[in-house]
Short mmCIF file of C-alpha atoms in Angstrom, two decimals:
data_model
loop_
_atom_site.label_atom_id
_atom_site.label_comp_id
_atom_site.label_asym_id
_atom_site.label_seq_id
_atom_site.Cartn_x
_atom_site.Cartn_y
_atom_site.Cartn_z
CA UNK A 281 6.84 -2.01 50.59
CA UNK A 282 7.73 -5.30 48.71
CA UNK A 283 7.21 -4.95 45.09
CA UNK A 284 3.60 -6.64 43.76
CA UNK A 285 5.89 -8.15 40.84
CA UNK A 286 9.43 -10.22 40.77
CA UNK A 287 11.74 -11.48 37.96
CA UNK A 288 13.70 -14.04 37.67
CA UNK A 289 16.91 -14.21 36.20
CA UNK A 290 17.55 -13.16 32.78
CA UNK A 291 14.48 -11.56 32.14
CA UNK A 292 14.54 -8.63 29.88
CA UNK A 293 12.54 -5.36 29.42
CA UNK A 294 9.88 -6.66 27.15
CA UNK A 295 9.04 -9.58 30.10
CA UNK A 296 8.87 -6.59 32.67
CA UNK A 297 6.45 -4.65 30.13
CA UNK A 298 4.20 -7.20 29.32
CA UNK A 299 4.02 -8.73 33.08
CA UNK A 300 3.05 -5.49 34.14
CA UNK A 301 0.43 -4.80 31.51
CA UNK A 302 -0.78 -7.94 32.53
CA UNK A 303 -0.84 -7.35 36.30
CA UNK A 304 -2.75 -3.97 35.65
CA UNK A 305 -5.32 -5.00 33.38
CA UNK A 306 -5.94 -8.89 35.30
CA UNK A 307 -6.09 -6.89 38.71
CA UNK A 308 -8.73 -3.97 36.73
CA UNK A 309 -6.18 -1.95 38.34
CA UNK A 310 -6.43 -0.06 34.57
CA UNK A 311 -8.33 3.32 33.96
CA UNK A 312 -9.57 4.41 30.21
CA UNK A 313 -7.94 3.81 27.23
CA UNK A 314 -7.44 0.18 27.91
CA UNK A 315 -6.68 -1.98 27.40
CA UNK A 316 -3.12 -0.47 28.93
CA UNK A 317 -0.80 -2.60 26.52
CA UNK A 318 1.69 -1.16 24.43
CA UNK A 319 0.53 2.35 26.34
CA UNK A 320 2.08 4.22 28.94
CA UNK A 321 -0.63 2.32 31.71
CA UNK A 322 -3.09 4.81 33.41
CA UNK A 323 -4.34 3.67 36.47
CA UNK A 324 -6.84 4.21 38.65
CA UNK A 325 -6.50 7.37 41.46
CA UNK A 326 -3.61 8.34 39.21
CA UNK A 327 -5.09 11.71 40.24
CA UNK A 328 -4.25 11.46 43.54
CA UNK A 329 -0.87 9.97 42.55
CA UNK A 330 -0.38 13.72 40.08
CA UNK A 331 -1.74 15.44 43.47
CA UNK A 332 1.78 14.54 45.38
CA UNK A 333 3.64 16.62 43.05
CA UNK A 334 2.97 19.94 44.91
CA UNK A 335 4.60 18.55 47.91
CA UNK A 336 7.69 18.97 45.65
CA UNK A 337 9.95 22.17 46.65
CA UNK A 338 10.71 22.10 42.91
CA UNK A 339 7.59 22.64 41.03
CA UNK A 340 6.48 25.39 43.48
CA UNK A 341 9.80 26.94 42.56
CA UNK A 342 9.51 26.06 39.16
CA UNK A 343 7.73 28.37 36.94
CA UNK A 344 8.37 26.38 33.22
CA UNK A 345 7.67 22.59 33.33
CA UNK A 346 7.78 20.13 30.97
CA UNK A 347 5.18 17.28 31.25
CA UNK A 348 5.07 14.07 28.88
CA UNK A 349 1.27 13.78 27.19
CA UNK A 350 -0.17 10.10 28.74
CA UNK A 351 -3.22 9.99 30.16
CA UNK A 352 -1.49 9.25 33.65
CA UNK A 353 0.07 12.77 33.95
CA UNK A 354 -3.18 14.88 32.69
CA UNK A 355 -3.33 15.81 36.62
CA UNK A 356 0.09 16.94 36.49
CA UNK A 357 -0.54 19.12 33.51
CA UNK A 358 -3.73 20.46 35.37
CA UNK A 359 -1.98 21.32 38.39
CA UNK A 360 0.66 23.17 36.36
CA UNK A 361 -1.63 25.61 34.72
CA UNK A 362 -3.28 26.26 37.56
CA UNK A 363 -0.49 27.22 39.25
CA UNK A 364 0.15 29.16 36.07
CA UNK A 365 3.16 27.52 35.28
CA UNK A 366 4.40 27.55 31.97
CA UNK A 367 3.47 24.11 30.39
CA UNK A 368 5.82 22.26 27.45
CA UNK A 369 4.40 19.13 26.12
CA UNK A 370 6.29 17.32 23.39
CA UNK A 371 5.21 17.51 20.31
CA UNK A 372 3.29 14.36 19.34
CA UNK A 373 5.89 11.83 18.02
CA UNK A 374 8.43 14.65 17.57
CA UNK A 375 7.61 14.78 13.71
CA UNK A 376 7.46 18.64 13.60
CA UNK A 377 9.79 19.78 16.23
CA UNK A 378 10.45 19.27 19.85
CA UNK A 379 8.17 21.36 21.93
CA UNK A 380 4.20 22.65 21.89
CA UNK A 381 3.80 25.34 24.59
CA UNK A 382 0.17 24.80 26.10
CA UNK A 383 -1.39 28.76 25.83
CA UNK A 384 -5.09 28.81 27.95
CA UNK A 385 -7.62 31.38 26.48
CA UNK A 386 -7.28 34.51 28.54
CA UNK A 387 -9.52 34.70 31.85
CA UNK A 388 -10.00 30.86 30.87
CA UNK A 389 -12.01 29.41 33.76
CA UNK A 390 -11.63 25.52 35.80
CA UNK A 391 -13.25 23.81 33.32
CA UNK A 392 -11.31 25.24 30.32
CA UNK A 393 -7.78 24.85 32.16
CA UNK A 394 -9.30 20.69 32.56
CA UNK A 395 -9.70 20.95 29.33
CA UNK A 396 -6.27 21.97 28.17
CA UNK A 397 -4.71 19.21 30.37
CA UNK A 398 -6.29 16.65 28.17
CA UNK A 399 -4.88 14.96 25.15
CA UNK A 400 -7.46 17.38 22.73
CA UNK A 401 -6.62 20.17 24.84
CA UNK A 402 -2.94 19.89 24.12
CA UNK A 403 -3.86 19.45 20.45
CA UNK A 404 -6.33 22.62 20.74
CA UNK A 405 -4.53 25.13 22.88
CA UNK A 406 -0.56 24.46 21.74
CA UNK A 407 1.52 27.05 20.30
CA UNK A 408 4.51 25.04 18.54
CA UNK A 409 8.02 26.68 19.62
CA UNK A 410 11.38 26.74 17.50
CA UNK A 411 14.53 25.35 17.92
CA UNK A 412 15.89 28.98 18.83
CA UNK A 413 13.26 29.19 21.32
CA UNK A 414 14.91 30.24 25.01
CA UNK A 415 13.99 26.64 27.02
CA UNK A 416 14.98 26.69 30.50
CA UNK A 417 12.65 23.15 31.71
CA UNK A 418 13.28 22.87 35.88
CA UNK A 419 11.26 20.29 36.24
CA UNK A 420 10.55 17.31 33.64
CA UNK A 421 7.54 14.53 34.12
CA UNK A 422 7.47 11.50 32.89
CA UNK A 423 5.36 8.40 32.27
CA UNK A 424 6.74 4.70 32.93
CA UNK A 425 5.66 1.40 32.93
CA UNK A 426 7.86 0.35 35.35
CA UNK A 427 10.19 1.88 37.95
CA UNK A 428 12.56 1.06 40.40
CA UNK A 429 13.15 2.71 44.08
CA UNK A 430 16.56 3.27 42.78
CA UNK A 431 15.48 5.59 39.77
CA UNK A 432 15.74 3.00 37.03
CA UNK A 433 12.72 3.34 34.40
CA UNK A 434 11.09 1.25 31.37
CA UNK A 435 9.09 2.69 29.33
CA UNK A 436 6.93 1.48 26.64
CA UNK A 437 9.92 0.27 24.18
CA UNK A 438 9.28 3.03 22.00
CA UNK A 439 12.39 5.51 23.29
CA UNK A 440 10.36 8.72 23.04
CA UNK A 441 10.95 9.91 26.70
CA UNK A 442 14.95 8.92 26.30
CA UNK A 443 14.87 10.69 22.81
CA UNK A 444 13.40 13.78 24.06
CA UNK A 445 15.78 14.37 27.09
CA UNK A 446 18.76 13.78 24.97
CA UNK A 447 17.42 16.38 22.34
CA UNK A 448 16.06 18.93 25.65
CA UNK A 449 20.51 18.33 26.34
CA UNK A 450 21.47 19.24 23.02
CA UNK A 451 19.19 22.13 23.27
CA UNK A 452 20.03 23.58 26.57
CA UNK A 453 17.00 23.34 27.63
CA UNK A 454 18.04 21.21 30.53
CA UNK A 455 21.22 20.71 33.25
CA UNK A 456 22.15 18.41 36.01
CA UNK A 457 19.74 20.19 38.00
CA UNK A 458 16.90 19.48 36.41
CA UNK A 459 15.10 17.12 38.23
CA UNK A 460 13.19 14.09 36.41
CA UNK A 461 9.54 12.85 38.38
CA UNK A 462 7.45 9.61 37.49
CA UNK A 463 3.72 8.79 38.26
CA UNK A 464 2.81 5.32 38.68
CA UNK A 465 0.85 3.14 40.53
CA UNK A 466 2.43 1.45 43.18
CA UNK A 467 2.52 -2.17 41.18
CA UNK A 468 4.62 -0.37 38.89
CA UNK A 469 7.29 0.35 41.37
CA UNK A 470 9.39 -2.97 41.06
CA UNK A 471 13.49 -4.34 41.20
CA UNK A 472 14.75 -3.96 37.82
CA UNK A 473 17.61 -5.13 37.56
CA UNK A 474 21.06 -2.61 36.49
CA UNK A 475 22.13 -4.73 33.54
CA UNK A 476 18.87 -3.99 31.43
CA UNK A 477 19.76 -0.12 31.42
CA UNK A 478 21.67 1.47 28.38
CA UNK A 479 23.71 4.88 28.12
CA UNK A 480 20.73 6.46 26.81
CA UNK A 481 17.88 5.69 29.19
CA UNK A 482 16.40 8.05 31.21
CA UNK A 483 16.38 7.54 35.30
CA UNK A 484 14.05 9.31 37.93
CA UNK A 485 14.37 11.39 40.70
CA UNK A 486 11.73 11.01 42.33
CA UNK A 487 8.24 8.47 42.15
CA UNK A 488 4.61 9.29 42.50
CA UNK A 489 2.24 7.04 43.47
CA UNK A 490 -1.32 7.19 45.13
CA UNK A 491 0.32 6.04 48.41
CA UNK A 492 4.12 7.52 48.40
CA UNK A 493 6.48 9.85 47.70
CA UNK A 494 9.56 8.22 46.77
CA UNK A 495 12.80 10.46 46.32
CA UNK A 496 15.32 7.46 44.48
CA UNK A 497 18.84 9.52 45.05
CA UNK A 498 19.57 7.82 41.90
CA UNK A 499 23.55 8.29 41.48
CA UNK A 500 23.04 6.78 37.55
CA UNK A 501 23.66 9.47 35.38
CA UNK A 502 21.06 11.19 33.01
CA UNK A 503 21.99 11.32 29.02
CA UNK A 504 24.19 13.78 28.53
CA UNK A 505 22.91 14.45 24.97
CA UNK A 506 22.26 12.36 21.97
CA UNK A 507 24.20 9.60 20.93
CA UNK A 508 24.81 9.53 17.57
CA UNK A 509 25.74 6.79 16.82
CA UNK A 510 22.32 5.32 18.00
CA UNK A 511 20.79 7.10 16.05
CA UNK A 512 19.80 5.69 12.40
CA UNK A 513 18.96 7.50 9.19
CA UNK A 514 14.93 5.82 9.49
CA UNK A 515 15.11 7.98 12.60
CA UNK A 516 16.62 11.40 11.17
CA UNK A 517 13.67 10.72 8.33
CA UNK A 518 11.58 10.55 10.77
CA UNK A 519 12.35 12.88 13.03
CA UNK A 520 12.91 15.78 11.29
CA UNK A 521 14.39 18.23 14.29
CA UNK A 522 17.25 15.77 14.40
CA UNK A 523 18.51 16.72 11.39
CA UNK A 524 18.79 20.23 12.47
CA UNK A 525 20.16 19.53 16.10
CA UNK A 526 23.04 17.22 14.04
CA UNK A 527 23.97 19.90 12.02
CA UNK A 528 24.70 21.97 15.09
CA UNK A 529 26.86 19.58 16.79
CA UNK A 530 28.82 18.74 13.75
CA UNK A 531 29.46 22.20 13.24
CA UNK A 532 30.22 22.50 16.84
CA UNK A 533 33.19 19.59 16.37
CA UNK A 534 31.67 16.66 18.07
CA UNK A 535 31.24 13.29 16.41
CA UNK A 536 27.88 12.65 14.98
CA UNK A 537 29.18 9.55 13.10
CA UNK A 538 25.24 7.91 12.81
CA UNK A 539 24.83 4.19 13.58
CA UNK A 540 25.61 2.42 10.48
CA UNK A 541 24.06 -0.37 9.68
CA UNK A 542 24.99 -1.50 6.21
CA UNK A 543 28.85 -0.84 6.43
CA UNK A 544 28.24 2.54 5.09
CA UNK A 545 30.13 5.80 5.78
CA UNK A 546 28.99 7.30 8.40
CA UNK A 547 27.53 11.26 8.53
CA UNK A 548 30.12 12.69 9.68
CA UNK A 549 32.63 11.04 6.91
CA UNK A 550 30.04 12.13 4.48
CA UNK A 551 30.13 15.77 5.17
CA UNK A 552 27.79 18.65 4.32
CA UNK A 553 24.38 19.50 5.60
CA UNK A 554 22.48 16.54 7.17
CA UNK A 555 20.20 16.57 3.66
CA UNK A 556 23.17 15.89 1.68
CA UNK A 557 24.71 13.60 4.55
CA UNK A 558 22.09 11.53 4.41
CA UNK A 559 21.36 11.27 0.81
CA UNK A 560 24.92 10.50 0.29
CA UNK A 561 24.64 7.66 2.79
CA UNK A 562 21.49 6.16 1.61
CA UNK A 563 22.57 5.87 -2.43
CA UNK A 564 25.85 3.96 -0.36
CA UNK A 565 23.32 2.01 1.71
CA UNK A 566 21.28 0.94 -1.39
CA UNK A 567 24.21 0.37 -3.51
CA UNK A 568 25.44 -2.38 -0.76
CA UNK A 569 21.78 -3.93 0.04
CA UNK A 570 21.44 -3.93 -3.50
CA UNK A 571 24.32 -6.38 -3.65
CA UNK A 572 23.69 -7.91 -0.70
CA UNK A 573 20.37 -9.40 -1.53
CA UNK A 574 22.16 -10.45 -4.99
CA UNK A 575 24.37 -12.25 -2.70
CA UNK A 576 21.27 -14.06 -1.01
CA UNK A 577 20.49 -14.91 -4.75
CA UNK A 578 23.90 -17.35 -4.19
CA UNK A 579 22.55 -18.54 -0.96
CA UNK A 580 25.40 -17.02 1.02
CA UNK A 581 23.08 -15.21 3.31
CA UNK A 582 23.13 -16.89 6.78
CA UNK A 583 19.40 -16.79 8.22
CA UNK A 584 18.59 -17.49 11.70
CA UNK A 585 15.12 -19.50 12.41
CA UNK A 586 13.17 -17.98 15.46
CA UNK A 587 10.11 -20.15 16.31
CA UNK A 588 7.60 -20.94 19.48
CA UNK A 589 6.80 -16.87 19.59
CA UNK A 590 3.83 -16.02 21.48
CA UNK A 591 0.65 -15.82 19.37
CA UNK A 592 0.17 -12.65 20.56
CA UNK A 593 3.21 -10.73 20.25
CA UNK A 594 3.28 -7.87 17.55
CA UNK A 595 5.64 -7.75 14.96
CA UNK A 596 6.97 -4.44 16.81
CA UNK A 597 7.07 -5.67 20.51
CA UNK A 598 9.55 -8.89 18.39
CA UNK A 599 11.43 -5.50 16.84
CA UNK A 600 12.44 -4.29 20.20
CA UNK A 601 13.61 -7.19 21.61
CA UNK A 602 15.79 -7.86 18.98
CA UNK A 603 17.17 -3.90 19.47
CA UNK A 604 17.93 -4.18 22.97
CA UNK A 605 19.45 -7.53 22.34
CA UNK A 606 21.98 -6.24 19.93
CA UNK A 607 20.46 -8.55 17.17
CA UNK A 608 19.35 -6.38 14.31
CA UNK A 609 19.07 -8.22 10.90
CA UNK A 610 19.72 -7.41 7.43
CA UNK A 611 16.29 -8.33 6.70
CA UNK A 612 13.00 -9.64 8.89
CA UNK A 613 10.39 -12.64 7.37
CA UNK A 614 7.27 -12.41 10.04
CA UNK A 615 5.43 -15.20 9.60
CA UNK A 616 3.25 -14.67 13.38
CA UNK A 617 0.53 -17.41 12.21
CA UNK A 618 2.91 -19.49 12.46
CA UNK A 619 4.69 -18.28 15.31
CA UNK A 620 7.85 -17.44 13.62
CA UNK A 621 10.33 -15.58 12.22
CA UNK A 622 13.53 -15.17 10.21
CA UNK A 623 16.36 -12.80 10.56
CA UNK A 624 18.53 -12.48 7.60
CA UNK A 625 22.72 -11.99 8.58
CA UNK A 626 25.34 -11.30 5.87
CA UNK A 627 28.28 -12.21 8.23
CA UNK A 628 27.89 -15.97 9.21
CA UNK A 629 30.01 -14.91 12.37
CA UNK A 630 27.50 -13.07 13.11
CA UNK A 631 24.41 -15.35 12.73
CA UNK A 632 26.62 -17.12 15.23
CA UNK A 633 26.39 -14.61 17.64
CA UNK A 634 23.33 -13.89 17.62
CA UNK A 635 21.67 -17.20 18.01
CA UNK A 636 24.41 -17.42 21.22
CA UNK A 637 23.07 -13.87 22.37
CA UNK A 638 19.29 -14.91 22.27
CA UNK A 639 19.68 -18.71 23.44
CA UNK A 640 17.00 -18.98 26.22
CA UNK A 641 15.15 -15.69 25.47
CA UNK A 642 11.79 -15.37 26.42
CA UNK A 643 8.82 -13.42 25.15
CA UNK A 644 5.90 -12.81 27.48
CA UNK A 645 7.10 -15.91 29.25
CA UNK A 646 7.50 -18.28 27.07
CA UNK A 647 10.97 -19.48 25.81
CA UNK A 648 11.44 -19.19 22.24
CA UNK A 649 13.37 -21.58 19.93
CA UNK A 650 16.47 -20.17 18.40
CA UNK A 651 18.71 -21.32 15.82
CA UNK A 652 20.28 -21.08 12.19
CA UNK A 653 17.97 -21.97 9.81
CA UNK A 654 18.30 -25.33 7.50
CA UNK A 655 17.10 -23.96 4.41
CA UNK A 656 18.12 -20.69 2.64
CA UNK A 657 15.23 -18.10 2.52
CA UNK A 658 14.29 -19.06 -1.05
CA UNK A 659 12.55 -22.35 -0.13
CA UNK A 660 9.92 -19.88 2.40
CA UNK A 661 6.90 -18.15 1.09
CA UNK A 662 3.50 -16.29 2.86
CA UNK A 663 5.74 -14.30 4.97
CA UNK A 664 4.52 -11.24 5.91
CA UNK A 665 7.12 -8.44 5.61
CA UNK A 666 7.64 -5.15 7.23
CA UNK A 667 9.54 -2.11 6.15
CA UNK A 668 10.46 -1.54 2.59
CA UNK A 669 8.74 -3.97 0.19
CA UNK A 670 10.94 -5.19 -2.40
CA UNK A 671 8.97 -8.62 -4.18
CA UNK A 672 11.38 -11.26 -5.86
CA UNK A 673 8.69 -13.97 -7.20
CA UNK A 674 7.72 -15.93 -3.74
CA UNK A 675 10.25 -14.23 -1.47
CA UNK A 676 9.59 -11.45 0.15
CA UNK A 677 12.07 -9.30 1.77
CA UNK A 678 12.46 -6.69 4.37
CA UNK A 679 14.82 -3.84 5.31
CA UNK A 680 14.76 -4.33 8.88
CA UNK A 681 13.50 -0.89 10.76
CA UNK A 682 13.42 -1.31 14.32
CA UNK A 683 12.20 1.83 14.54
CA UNK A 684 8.61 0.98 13.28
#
């Protein structure tokens, strides 16, 4: 089957995302919520898409399953319990641990076990389960925005299906073995091209759509745990489990040296639990923005201009294009009335770079304009800024979180 959507060259994930949003919703291919951007999309029959999963050997072997909590996959989640499988959802935005196991009512009846497969069911009938919880998951579902035949997935640019796997790895919870399943609609199922996938993302096994079955024999391999060194100190505040799961490993000898994005020492060089890791990092992190935006007081801050962005593109769909570019500032001006932006670099070098790196980018389509800016923040007010507020008369700053 030829795929309902094509790229040309030097496209990235956010074109992919926002072409097939656009595809599903123009086409009223889309089934409630909509509209389907910025969501994992659900479709219409994605029903009978979740139906072809019990043609799989492995979830009739399978008795513990864990299932991803879109819209999309509530027919996966309903087929599990009835099959009285045991069903693992995450837990929503992994702010209070990894897993929620779904627990039914006793004797619960059709209409109860529909229930429970829907987002208020999994908030109504969850039981939340520990970090020393014995995990053995078989079988893992996913939802996508896009996929290829070959196993390669996008998701919604949010990294919660990556994150999760990597953490289910560091748990045990999961092996080679385990097999990984998307449902889609058949739009969905496209050629994405290798050079868009990272270390950490997550391929598929095998895609579900109303029409097919499509077994990928994807060779790519899966995460084999977290990467540290992706990982940022927003995100450990965030996501609480982390901490605990990095404490493990460290103690375990691996490196957990965290991303570092200010020059700072990294966790492991700061020793200790992850609380003290971390609070040791951020008074070294503050210390050196601290000086940093005295420096940009001198006008020794190189800032790169961004302009012709899409009116509609949100200030966190700009964020993760940026990320997988490699292009994260020391600070972020959004000015989106005005279609632009401002990225704030220390290193002039790499200012450089980075206006080399996103030369002929474009966003939704359109090409955006890209280069260093002529004036020094200072002379630029009415920006709207994101992350931690810090007011110096008419400029506004930003530490950048692409995590937001």
């Amino acid at each position: 089957m030829e795929p309902a959507l094509t790229f040309g060259a030097g496209c990235n994930k956010w074109d992919i995302r926002q072409k097939v949003w656009d595809y599903i919703e123009n086409k009223n291919l889309a089934d409630f919520p909509r509209p389907v951007h910025h969501r994992i999309p659900n479709f219409k029959k994605s029903r009978q898409a979740c139906q072809n999963i019990t043609a799989l050997e492995v979830f009739c072997k399978t008795r513990e399953v864990k299932v991803d909590p879109d819209k999309p996959l509530e027919g996966v989640r309903h087929l599990a319990l009835q099959a009285n499988k045991t069903l693992l959802v995450p837990t929503p935005r992994l702010r209070t641990g990894l897993f929620n196991r779904i627990t039914p009512p006793p004797g619960a009846s059709k209409e109860v076990l529909r229930i429970c497969a829907t987002s208020q069911g999994v908030k109504d009938y969850s039981v939340p389960l520990g970090l020393d919880a014995t995990v053995k998951v078989d079988l893992v579902v996913v939802g996508s925005v896009a996929v290829s035949e070959k196993g390669w997935r996008i998701g919604k640019g949010e990294g919660f299906a990556d994150m999760e796997y990597a953490m289910m790895v560091a748990m045990g919870a999961v092996t080679e073995q385990t097999v990984v399943v998307t449902v889609v609609h058949d739009c969905q199922v496209l050629n994405i091209p290798e050079e868009l996938l990272d270390d950490h993302d997550l391929t598929v096994d095998y895609i579900l759509t109303p029409t097919r079955v499509i077994k990928t024999d994807c060779t790519r391999p899966k995460p084999k745990g977290i990467i540290w060194s992706k990982i940022s100190l927003e995100m450990m505040d965030k996501i609480p489990i982390l901490k605990t799961l990095w404490d493990k490993e460290q103690k375990a000898g691996k490196d957990v040296t965290l991303k570092n994005e200010c020059g700072s020492p990294s966790a492991s060089q700061a020793g200790g639990s992850p609380a003290a890791a971390a609070h040791r990092i951020r008074e070294a992190q503050n210390v050196q923005i601290k000086a940093k935006r005295g420096v940009a007081d001198q006008k020794d801050v190189t800032t790169v201009y961004i302009g012709n962005i899409p009116p509609a593109t949100r200030v966190s769909e700009f964020k993760t294009v940026l990320r997988e570019k490699g292009a994260i500032p020391l600070h972020l001006t959004w000015q989106g009335a005005q279609h632009r932006a401002f990225l704030d670099y220390a290193d002039p070098c790499q200012a450089e770079l980075v206006v080399s790196s996103l030369e002929g980018l474009s966003i939704g389509g359109q090409e955006i304009r890209v280069e260093l800016a002529r004036t020094q923040r200072s002379n630029m007010t009415g920006g709207q800024v994101f992350g931690e507020r810090k007011n110096r008369g008419n400029n506004p700053r930003s530490q950048y979180d692409p995590n937001i």
